[in-house]
Coordinates of C-alpha atoms in Angstrom, one line a residue:
M158 CA -0.1 0.1 0.0
P159 CA 1.4 3.4 -1.0
S160 CA 2.3 6.1 1.6
R161 CA -0.3 8.9 2.0
R162 CA 2.5 11.3 0.8
R163 CA 2.9 9.2 -2.4
F164 CA -0.9 8.9 -3.0
L165 CA -1.4 12.9 -2.6
H166 CA 1.6 13.5 -4.9
T167 CA -0.1 11.2 -7.6
C168 CA -3.4 13.1 -7.1
T169 CA -2.1 16.5 -7.4
A170 CA 0.2 15.9 -10.3
A171 CA -0.1 17.8 -13.6
T172 CA -0.8 14.3 -15.5
L173 CA -4.0 12.7 -14.4
P174 CA -4.3 9.0 -14.1
V175 CA -5.4 7.9 -17.5
F176 CA -8.5 5.7 -18.0
G177 CA -9.0 6.3 -21.7
S178 CA -7.4 7.7 -24.8
H179 CA -9.9 9.5 -27.1
A180 CA -8.4 12.7 -28.5
A181 CA -11.3 14.5 -30.1
A182 CA -11.7 18.3 -29.5
P183 CA -14.4 18.8 -26.8
S184 CA -17.9 19.8 -27.7
K185 CA -21.0 20.9 -25.7
P186 CA -19.4 20.4 -22.3
F187 CA -21.5 19.5 -19.3
S188 CA -21.1 17.8 -16.0
F189 CA -23.4 16.0 -13.4
I190 CA -23.1 15.1 -9.8
L191 CA -22.7 11.5 -9.1
L192 CA -24.0 10.2 -5.8
G193 CA -23.6 6.7 -4.3
D194 CA -26.0 4.7 -1.9
L195 CA -27.6 7.0 0.5
H196 CA -30.2 4.6 2.7
Y197 CA -32.4 7.3 3.5
D198 CA -34.2 6.1 6.7
S199 CA -36.2 6.7 9.9
L200 CA -37.1 4.4 12.7
A201 CA -40.5 5.5 12.1
H202 CA -40.5 3.8 8.5
H203 CA -40.2 0.2 10.2
D204 CA -42.6 -2.4 11.5
M205 CA -40.4 -3.4 14.4
K206 CA -42.2 -6.7 15.1
W207 CA -41.8 -7.6 11.2
L208 CA -38.0 -6.5 11.7
A209 CA -37.4 -8.5 14.6
A210 CA -39.0 -11.8 13.0
H211 CA -37.4 -11.5 9.6
H212 CA -34.4 -9.1 9.7
A213 CA -33.3 -8.9 13.3
G214 CA -29.6 -8.6 12.3
D215 CA -30.4 -5.4 10.4
L216 CA -31.5 -3.4 13.4
S217 CA -28.3 -1.9 14.4
Q218 CA -27.8 -0.9 10.6
I219 CA -31.3 0.8 10.5
Q220 CA -30.4 2.8 13.7
N221 CA -27.4 4.0 12.2
Y222 CA -28.7 5.0 8.9
S223 CA -31.8 6.5 10.6
R224 CA -29.2 8.8 12.7
L225 CA -26.9 9.6 9.6
T226 CA -30.2 10.6 7.6
A227 CA -31.1 13.1 10.4
E228 CA -27.7 14.4 11.5
V229 CA -25.2 14.1 8.3
M230 CA -27.5 13.8 5.3
P231 CA -28.9 17.6 5.5
G232 CA -25.4 18.8 5.6
M233 CA -24.2 16.6 2.8
F234 CA -26.9 17.9 0.5
A235 CA -26.3 21.5 1.4
A236 CA -22.6 21.0 0.3
I237 CA -23.7 19.5 -2.9
K238 CA -26.1 22.3 -3.5
Q239 CA -23.1 24.7 -2.9
R240 CA -20.9 22.8 -5.4
I241 CA -23.6 22.8 -8.1
A242 CA -24.0 26.6 -7.6
S243 CA -20.2 27.1 -8.0
L244 CA -20.3 25.1 -11.2
Q245 CA -23.2 27.0 -12.9
N246 CA -20.8 29.6 -14.6
S247 CA -18.0 27.1 -15.5
A248 CA -17.3 25.6 -18.9
A249 CA -19.1 22.4 -17.9
P250 CA -22.2 23.7 -16.0
P251 CA -24.1 20.7 -14.0
A252 CA -27.0 19.2 -15.7
F253 CA -28.4 16.9 -13.1
V254 CA -27.5 14.8 -10.2
L255 CA -27.3 11.1 -10.7
Q256 CA -27.7 8.5 -7.8
V257 CA -26.8 4.9 -8.2
G258 CA -29.4 3.1 -6.2
D259 CA -30.2 2.3 -2.5
L260 CA -31.8 5.7 -2.3
V261 CA -33.7 4.3 0.7
E262 CA -32.8 1.5 3.3
G263 CA -36.1 -0.5 2.6
L264 CA -36.8 -3.2 5.1
C265 CA -40.0 -1.6 6.3
G266 CA -42.2 -4.5 6.6
T267 CA -45.4 -3.3 4.8
A268 CA -46.3 -1.6 1.5
E269 CA -47.6 1.5 3.4
L270 CA -44.4 2.0 5.5
S271 CA -42.2 1.3 2.2
A272 CA -44.4 3.9 0.4
R273 CA -44.0 6.4 3.2
Q274 CA -40.3 5.9 3.3
N275 CA -40.1 6.5 -0.4
R276 CA -42.4 9.7 -0.2
E277 CA -40.1 11.1 2.5
A278 CA -37.1 10.4 0.7
L279 CA -38.2 12.1 -2.4
A280 CA -39.5 15.1 -0.3
F281 CA -36.2 15.5 1.1
V282 CA -34.6 15.5 -2.3
T283 CA -37.0 18.0 -3.5
Q284 CA -36.8 20.2 -0.3
A285 CA -32.7 20.3 -0.9
D286 CA -33.7 22.6 -3.8
L287 CA -30.7 21.5 -5.7
G288 CA -31.7 23.3 -8.9
I289 CA -31.1 20.6 -11.3
P290 CA -33.0 17.2 -11.8
F291 CA -32.4 14.2 -9.8
V292 CA -32.3 10.8 -11.6
F293 CA -31.4 7.3 -10.2
T294 CA -31.4 3.6 -10.8
K295 CA -32.8 0.9 -8.7
G296 CA -30.8 -0.8 -5.7
N297 CA -31.4 -3.7 -3.9
H298 CA -32.5 -1.9 -0.7
D299 CA -35.1 0.2 -2.8
V300 CA -37.2 -3.1 -3.3
T301 CA -36.2 -5.3 -0.1
G302 CA -38.9 -5.9 2.4
D303 CA -42.5 -6.8 2.2
G304 CA -44.4 -4.6 -0.1
A305 CA -41.1 -2.7 -1.2
K306 CA -41.4 -3.7 -4.8
E307 CA -44.9 -2.4 -5.1
A308 CA -43.9 0.9 -3.3
F309 CA -41.1 1.3 -5.7
D310 CA -43.5 1.1 -8.6
E311 CA -46.1 3.3 -6.9
V312 CA -43.7 6.1 -5.7
L313 CA -40.2 6.0 -7.0
L314 CA -40.8 5.0 -10.6
P315 CA -43.0 7.8 -11.6
F316 CA -40.5 10.2 -10.0
M317 CA -37.6 8.4 -12.1
T318 CA -39.8 8.9 -15.2
K319 CA -40.5 12.7 -14.8
A320 CA -37.0 13.6 -14.0
A321 CA -35.7 11.8 -17.2
R322 CA -38.5 13.5 -19.3
T323 CA -37.3 17.0 -18.0
L324 CA -33.7 16.2 -19.4
D325 CA -34.7 14.2 -22.5
S326 CA -38.3 14.9 -23.8
T327 CA -38.1 11.5 -25.7
A328 CA -37.7 9.5 -22.6
T329 CA -40.6 7.3 -22.1
H330 CA -40.5 4.4 -19.9
T331 CA -42.6 2.4 -17.4
Q332 CA -39.9 0.2 -16.0
A333 CA -36.6 0.9 -14.1
N334 CA -34.7 -0.2 -17.3
H335 CA -34.6 2.8 -19.3
T336 CA -32.5 5.2 -21.3
M337 CA -32.0 9.0 -21.2
T338 CA -30.0 11.1 -23.7
Y339 CA -28.2 14.3 -22.7
G340 CA -26.0 16.2 -25.2
D341 CA -23.9 13.3 -27.0
S342 CA -24.2 10.9 -24.1
Q343 CA -26.7 8.1 -23.5
F344 CA -27.2 7.0 -20.0
A345 CA -28.8 3.2 -19.7
F346 CA -30.2 2.8 -16.4
F347 CA -29.9 -0.9 -15.8
D348 CA -32.2 -2.8 -13.5
A349 CA -30.0 -5.4 -11.8
Y350 CA -33.0 -7.0 -10.3
D351 CA -35.0 -7.9 -13.5
K352 CA -34.1 -11.0 -15.5
T353 CA -34.7 -9.4 -18.7
S354 CA -32.1 -6.4 -18.3
L355 CA -29.3 -8.0 -20.1
E356 CA -31.3 -8.5 -23.2
W357 CA -32.6 -5.0 -22.9
L358 CA -29.1 -3.6 -22.6
E359 CA -28.0 -5.6 -25.7
A360 CA -30.9 -4.1 -27.6
V361 CA -29.8 -0.6 -26.4
A362 CA -26.3 -1.0 -27.3
A363 CA -27.2 -2.3 -31.0
K364 CA -29.2 1.1 -31.5
R365 CA -26.7 3.4 -29.8
T366 CA -25.8 6.5 -31.8
A367 CA -24.4 8.7 -29.0
E368 CA -20.6 9.3 -28.7
H369 CA -20.7 8.1 -24.9
L370 CA -22.5 5.3 -23.2
F371 CA -23.1 5.5 -19.5
V372 CA -24.5 2.3 -18.0
I373 CA -25.8 2.8 -14.3
I374 CA -25.8 -0.4 -12.4
H375 CA -26.2 -0.7 -8.7
P376 CA -23.8 -3.5 -8.0
P377 CA -20.4 -3.7 -9.5
V378 CA -19.9 -5.5 -12.5
V379 CA -16.1 -5.9 -11.9
P380 CA -15.3 -7.0 -8.3
Y381 CA -13.2 -4.7 -6.0
G382 CA -12.6 -4.4 -2.2
A383 CA -13.0 -7.2 0.2
R384 CA -16.5 -8.4 -1.0
A385 CA -15.4 -9.9 -4.1
T386 CA -18.5 -12.0 -4.5
W387 CA -20.8 -9.2 -4.4
H388 CA -20.7 -8.3 -8.2
L389 CA -23.4 -8.9 -10.7
Y390 CA -23.9 -12.4 -12.2
A391 CA -21.2 -13.8 -9.6
G392 CA -22.7 -17.1 -9.2
E393 CA -21.5 -20.1 -11.0
K394 CA -24.7 -20.8 -13.0
L395 CA -24.5 -17.2 -14.2
K396 CA -21.2 -17.2 -16.2
A397 CA -22.9 -16.8 -19.6
Q398 CA -24.7 -13.7 -18.5
R399 CA -21.7 -12.3 -16.9
A400 CA -19.6 -13.0 -20.2
K401 CA -22.2 -11.3 -22.3
L402 CA -22.5 -8.2 -20.1
L403 CA -18.8 -7.9 -20.0
D404 CA -18.7 -8.3 -23.9
I405 CA -21.3 -5.6 -24.3
L406 CA -19.5 -3.0 -22.2
G407 CA -16.3 -3.6 -23.5
Q408 CA -17.5 -3.4 -27.2
Q409 CA -19.3 -0.4 -26.3
Q410 CA -16.4 1.1 -24.6
A411 CA -18.9 2.0 -21.8
M412 CA -18.5 3.8 -18.6
V413 CA -20.2 2.0 -15.8
L414 CA -21.5 3.9 -12.7
G415 CA -22.3 2.1 -9.6
G416 CA -22.0 1.7 -5.9
H417 CA -23.5 -1.1 -3.4
L418 CA -20.1 -1.8 -1.5
H419 CA -20.0 1.6 0.0
K420 CA -16.5 2.4 -1.2
F421 CA -14.8 4.5 -3.8
S422 CA -13.2 2.5 -6.7
A423 CA -12.2 3.2 -10.3
L424 CA -10.8 0.7 -12.8
T425 CA -10.7 -0.3 -16.5
R426 CA -11.1 -3.9 -17.7
L427 CA -10.6 -5.7 -20.9
A428 CA -13.5 -7.3 -22.5
G429 CA -15.0 -8.0 -26.0
G430 CA -11.8 -7.0 -27.5
K431 CA -11.9 -3.3 -26.3
R432 CA -12.2 -2.3 -22.7
F433 CA -14.7 -0.2 -20.5
S434 CA -14.4 1.6 -17.2
Q435 CA -16.0 1.2 -13.9
L436 CA -16.5 4.0 -11.3
A437 CA -18.1 3.3 -7.9
V438 CA -18.7 5.9 -5.1
S439 CA -20.6 5.9 -1.8
S440 CA -22.7 8.6 -0.3
V441 CA -23.4 7.0 3.1
V442 CA -21.3 9.9 4.8
S443 CA -20.7 9.4 8.3
S444 CA -18.6 12.6 8.7
L445 CA -18.9 15.7 6.6
N446 CA -14.9 16.1 7.1
Q447 CA -13.9 12.5 6.6
K448 CA -10.7 11.7 4.9
P449 CA -10.0 8.6 2.8
K450 CA -8.5 5.7 4.2
D451 CA -7.2 2.2 3.1
I452 CA -6.0 3.7 -0.1
L453 CA -4.8 1.4 -2.9
H454 CA -3.3 3.0 -5.8
G455 CA -2.3 1.3 -9.1
L456 CA -2.7 -2.2 -10.8
D457 CA 0.0 -3.9 -8.4
T458 CA -2.7 -3.6 -5.6
Y459 CA -5.6 -5.4 -7.5
T460 CA -4.9 -8.6 -5.8
G461 CA -6.5 -11.1 -3.5
D462 CA -5.0 -9.0 -0.7
Q463 CA -8.0 -6.9 -1.0
V464 CA -9.8 -9.3 1.4
N465 CA -8.0 -8.1 4.1
L466 CA -9.5 -4.6 4.0
E467 CA -12.5 -6.2 5.8
P468 CA -11.0 -9.1 7.7
K469 CA -14.4 -9.9 9.6
H470 CA -16.4 -10.3 6.3
A471 CA -17.3 -13.9 5.8
P472 CA -13.8 -15.3 6.6
D473 CA -15.1 -18.7 5.6
T474 CA -15.1 -17.5 1.9
A475 CA -11.5 -15.7 2.0
T476 CA -9.9 -18.2 -0.1
Q477 CA -12.9 -18.0 -2.9
R478 CA -12.7 -14.3 -3.0
R479 CA -8.8 -14.4 -3.4
E480 CA -9.3 -16.9 -6.3
I481 CA -11.7 -14.4 -8.1
Y482 CA -9.0 -11.8 -8.1
T483 CA -6.3 -14.3 -9.4
T484 CA -8.7 -14.7 -12.5
E485 CA -9.9 -11.2 -12.7
R486 CA -6.7 -9.4 -12.5
K487 CA -5.5 -10.8 -15.8
E488 CA -8.1 -8.4 -17.3
V489 CA -8.0 -5.4 -15.3
T490 CA -5.7 -2.6 -16.6
A491 CA -6.1 0.3 -14.0
F492 CA -7.2 0.3 -10.5
E493 CA -7.9 2.9 -7.6
Y494 CA -9.6 2.3 -4.3
A495 CA -10.3 4.1 -0.9
D496 CA -12.6 3.6 1.8
T497 CA -14.5 7.0 1.9
A498 CA -17.9 8.4 1.1
G499 CA -18.9 11.6 -0.6
F500 CA -19.7 12.5 -4.1
A501 CA -18.1 12.8 -7.5
V502 CA -18.3 15.5 -10.4
I503 CA -18.4 13.9 -13.8
T504 CA -17.5 16.3 -16.7
V505 CA -18.1 15.4 -20.2
S506 CA -16.2 17.5 -22.7
G507 CA -16.2 16.3 -26.3
S508 CA -14.5 12.7 -26.2
Q509 CA -12.9 13.2 -22.7
V510 CA -14.9 12.3 -19.5
T511 CA -13.4 13.0 -16.1
A512 CA -14.4 12.4 -12.6
S513 CA -13.6 14.5 -9.6
I514 CA -14.0 12.4 -6.3
H515 CA -14.8 14.3 -3.1
S516 CA -14.5 12.9 0.3
G517 CA -17.4 14.0 2.7
S518 CA -18.6 17.6 1.9
Q519 CA -15.2 18.8 1.1
S520 CA -15.1 21.1 -2.0
E521 CA -11.7 19.9 -3.0
A522 CA -11.3 16.8 -4.9
F523 CA -8.9 14.1 -3.5
Q524 CA -8.6 12.6 -6.8
T525 CA -9.3 13.2 -10.4
L526 CA -9.5 10.5 -13.0
K527 CA -10.1 10.2 -16.8
I528 CA -12.6 7.6 -17.2
S529 CA -13.6 7.7 -20.8
V530 CA -12.0 4.7 -22.9

């Protein structure tokens, strides 16, 4: 693991870590704010008897998310609003906020409580008055618990549809799988919890005309960190689906945006004869002035030793998780990681796409990466 001095030197160097190589002149620049998991929550959203009977082990997590929602999230959104305002007169003004799923904690126990949680989460976002549309994809917690799927369709999906239409008048959808075009970029919101999503993405890719393709998927496609088995299509029986997804992303030279693991990571991977990038962020912020820790920088750190980052996580699967990296690292060509939460600013300028990663509510980025490939 590199020293903090070496890491900071790398992040402030004039030459950014390169995650792509297009060279066309910039055209119609814009930016957007990228948010990771939020887990909006309140103890009042949960049927405690149901929780004790079905998910007793999640109570401490729910208590913590409820506290962070009340104590930290307002300050975080205030900082994001300020960041949006500071970018309005820049060369790439912000067009929207994009959140990668797990907007809410879920696990409410009834459809009524789930709908209440969803409505209050959207009210919080609306009252934050960010000044630009708020779009998001589906996360596992958004549809977890009795009645959660119905509440998603009733409350979150209509909001999702309306927000997309404010940015792209041609956007029409009634499912979580949908596309939105802004400038010369297409955004494919991939429902990781729908069995038809892979075929849907294949069809989207076949019709693509935009210069950039962003694919927003809540769980990672390429494993990183200690929880190497938590990526999409990770099971032995899903190898064919995973191979197909990788080929699509590689052939399209896509930029995958996601979360799920509550960590920052950026990487590129070979697939389909080309390569794609993956950027993951977390917005479960425990402290507004937090600093990154467990920093991994460079391809030499993409090894099975990542399992040591969370030594208490499923120790009985440590060998399996190490083996995943033995195979996967043959295809990974760039890698960054840190245990931190905050937000990112993605800037699209012609063929170049960069991501500035912010820890907590800090206005100064702790790392900037080129993610276009």
